[in-house]
mmCIF file of C-alpha atoms in Angstrom:
data_model
loop_
_atom_site.group_PDB
_atom_site.id
_atom_site.type_symbol
_atom_site.label_atom_id
_atom_site.label_comp_id
_atom_site.label_asym_id
_atom_site.label_seq_id
_atom_site.Cartn_x
_atom_site.Cartn_y
_atom_site.Cartn_z
ATOM 1 C CA UNK U 223 3.992 -7.464 -2.155
ATOM 2 C CA UNK U 224 3.446 -10.742 -0.212
ATOM 3 C CA UNK U 225 3.360 -8.832 3.015
ATOM 4 C CA UNK U 226 0.633 -6.306 1.702
ATOM 5 C CA UNK U 227 -1.469 -9.329 0.419
ATOM 6 C CA UNK U 228 -1.264 -11.084 3.669
ATOM 7 C CA UNK U 229 -2.264 -7.841 5.814
ATOM 8 C CA UNK U 230 -5.251 -7.402 3.243
ATOM 9 C CA UNK U 231 -6.247 -11.090 3.677
ATOM 10 C CA UNK U 232 -5.763 -11.634 7.384
ATOM 11 C CA UNK U 233 -4.710 -8.122 9.030
ATOM 12 C CA UNK U 234 -8.152 -7.747 10.703
ATOM 13 C CA UNK U 235 -8.220 -11.483 11.924
ATOM 14 C CA UNK U 236 -4.630 -11.068 13.320
ATOM 15 C CA UNK U 237 -5.487 -7.978 15.197
ATOM 16 C CA UNK U 238 -8.500 -9.623 16.696
ATOM 17 C CA UNK U 239 -6.489 -12.670 17.793
ATOM 18 C CA UNK U 240 -3.719 -10.417 19.400
ATOM 19 C CA UNK U 241 -6.583 -8.462 21.317
ATOM 20 C CA UNK U 242 -8.335 -11.602 22.328
ATOM 21 C CA UNK U 243 -5.035 -13.203 23.682
ATOM 22 C CA UNK U 244 -4.256 -9.942 25.623
ATOM 23 C CA UNK U 245 -7.704 -9.910 27.039
ATOM 24 C CA UNK U 246 -7.343 -13.404 28.545
ATOM 25 C CA UNK U 247 -3.636 -12.774 29.722
ATOM 26 C CA UNK U 248 -3.072 -9.233 30.759
ATOM 27 C CA UNK U 249 -4.023 -7.888 34.085
ATOM 28 C CA UNK U 250 -6.557 -5.247 34.192
ATOM 29 C CA UNK U 251 -3.892 -2.535 35.027
ATOM 30 C CA UNK U 252 -1.756 -3.811 32.068
ATOM 31 C CA UNK U 253 -4.729 -3.329 29.730
ATOM 32 C CA UNK U 254 -5.131 0.272 31.124
ATOM 33 C CA UNK U 255 -1.621 0.949 30.596
ATOM 34 C CA UNK U 256 -1.711 -0.427 27.054
ATOM 35 C CA UNK U 257 -4.856 2.021 26.220
ATOM 36 C CA UNK U 258 -2.946 4.819 27.829
ATOM 37 C CA UNK U 259 0.182 4.085 25.512
ATOM 38 C CA UNK U 260 -2.172 3.849 22.345
ATOM 39 C CA UNK U 261 -3.438 7.342 23.320
ATOM 40 C CA UNK U 262 0.038 8.685 23.667
ATOM 41 C CA UNK U 263 1.203 7.335 20.466
ATOM 42 C CA UNK U 264 -1.863 8.843 18.745
ATOM 43 C CA UNK U 265 -1.217 12.130 20.343
ATOM 44 C CA UNK U 266 2.438 12.217 19.417
ATOM 45 C CA UNK U 267 1.840 14.600 16.565
ATOM 46 C CA UNK U 268 -0.361 16.669 18.996
ATOM 47 C CA UNK U 269 -3.668 15.545 17.384
ATOM 48 C CA UNK U 270 -5.627 12.474 17.957
ATOM 49 C CA UNK U 271 -7.746 11.887 14.813
ATOM 50 C CA UNK U 272 -11.370 10.616 15.159
ATOM 51 C CA UNK U 273 -10.262 7.361 13.131
ATOM 52 C CA UNK U 274 -7.413 6.844 15.839
ATOM 53 C CA UNK U 275 -9.849 7.527 18.862
ATOM 54 C CA UNK U 276 -12.396 5.205 17.342
ATOM 55 C CA UNK U 277 -9.837 2.469 16.981
ATOM 56 C CA UNK U 278 -8.502 2.880 20.497
ATOM 57 C CA UNK U 279 -12.018 2.664 21.806
ATOM 58 C CA UNK U 280 -12.665 -0.403 19.924
ATOM 59 C CA UNK U 281 -9.441 -2.025 21.236
ATOM 60 C CA UNK U 282 -10.384 -0.880 24.846
ATOM 61 C CA UNK U 283 -13.849 -2.564 24.479
ATOM 62 C CA UNK U 284 -12.175 -5.832 23.210
ATOM 63 C CA UNK U 285 -9.853 -5.765 26.144
ATOM 64 C CA UNK U 286 -13.194 -5.219 28.311
ATOM 65 C CA UNK U 287 -11.864 -1.883 29.751
ATOM 66 C CA UNK U 288 -14.610 -0.090 31.693
ATOM 67 C CA UNK U 289 -16.186 2.914 29.838
ATOM 68 C CA UNK U 290 -15.328 5.079 32.967
ATOM 69 C CA UNK U 291 -11.756 4.068 32.909
ATOM 70 C CA UNK U 292 -11.536 4.830 29.018
ATOM 71 C CA UNK U 293 -13.111 8.132 29.637
ATOM 72 C CA UNK U 294 -10.610 8.917 32.489
ATOM 73 C CA UNK U 295 -7.652 7.973 30.162
ATOM 74 C CA UNK U 296 -9.115 10.097 27.165
ATOM 75 C CA UNK U 297 -9.537 13.215 29.501
ATOM 76 C CA UNK U 298 -5.779 13.115 30.007
ATOM 77 C CA UNK U 299 -5.368 13.780 26.305
ATOM 78 C CA UNK U 300 -8.368 16.133 25.735
ATOM 79 C CA UNK U 301 -6.072 18.838 24.574
ATOM 80 C CA UNK U 302 -5.259 16.588 21.414
ATOM 81 C CA UNK U 303 -8.732 15.671 20.545
ATOM 82 C CA UNK U 304 -10.502 18.304 18.161
ATOM 83 C CA UNK U 305 -13.607 19.458 19.373
ATOM 84 C CA UNK U 306 -13.334 18.288 22.904
ATOM 85 C CA UNK U 307 -13.729 20.754 25.614
ATOM 86 C CA UNK U 308 -10.719 21.915 27.544
#
């Protein structure tokens, strides 16, 4: 119960702090690798839900990943994104 309460109170803040620290310390290639990994995990069930894709895009923006690079990474997972052209 304590863990659930802490997540409700501070989860978003903790996520932001982690992303902000990664943005400062990771190289650009490491940031790209992280976003690629997030997409791979989301696609593990052979479908990237809109909610998952939106959250990954938000993380990429916070990491200051260029939109062109995010689009390139997403293209590799196009088959798992409902409604995306193949």
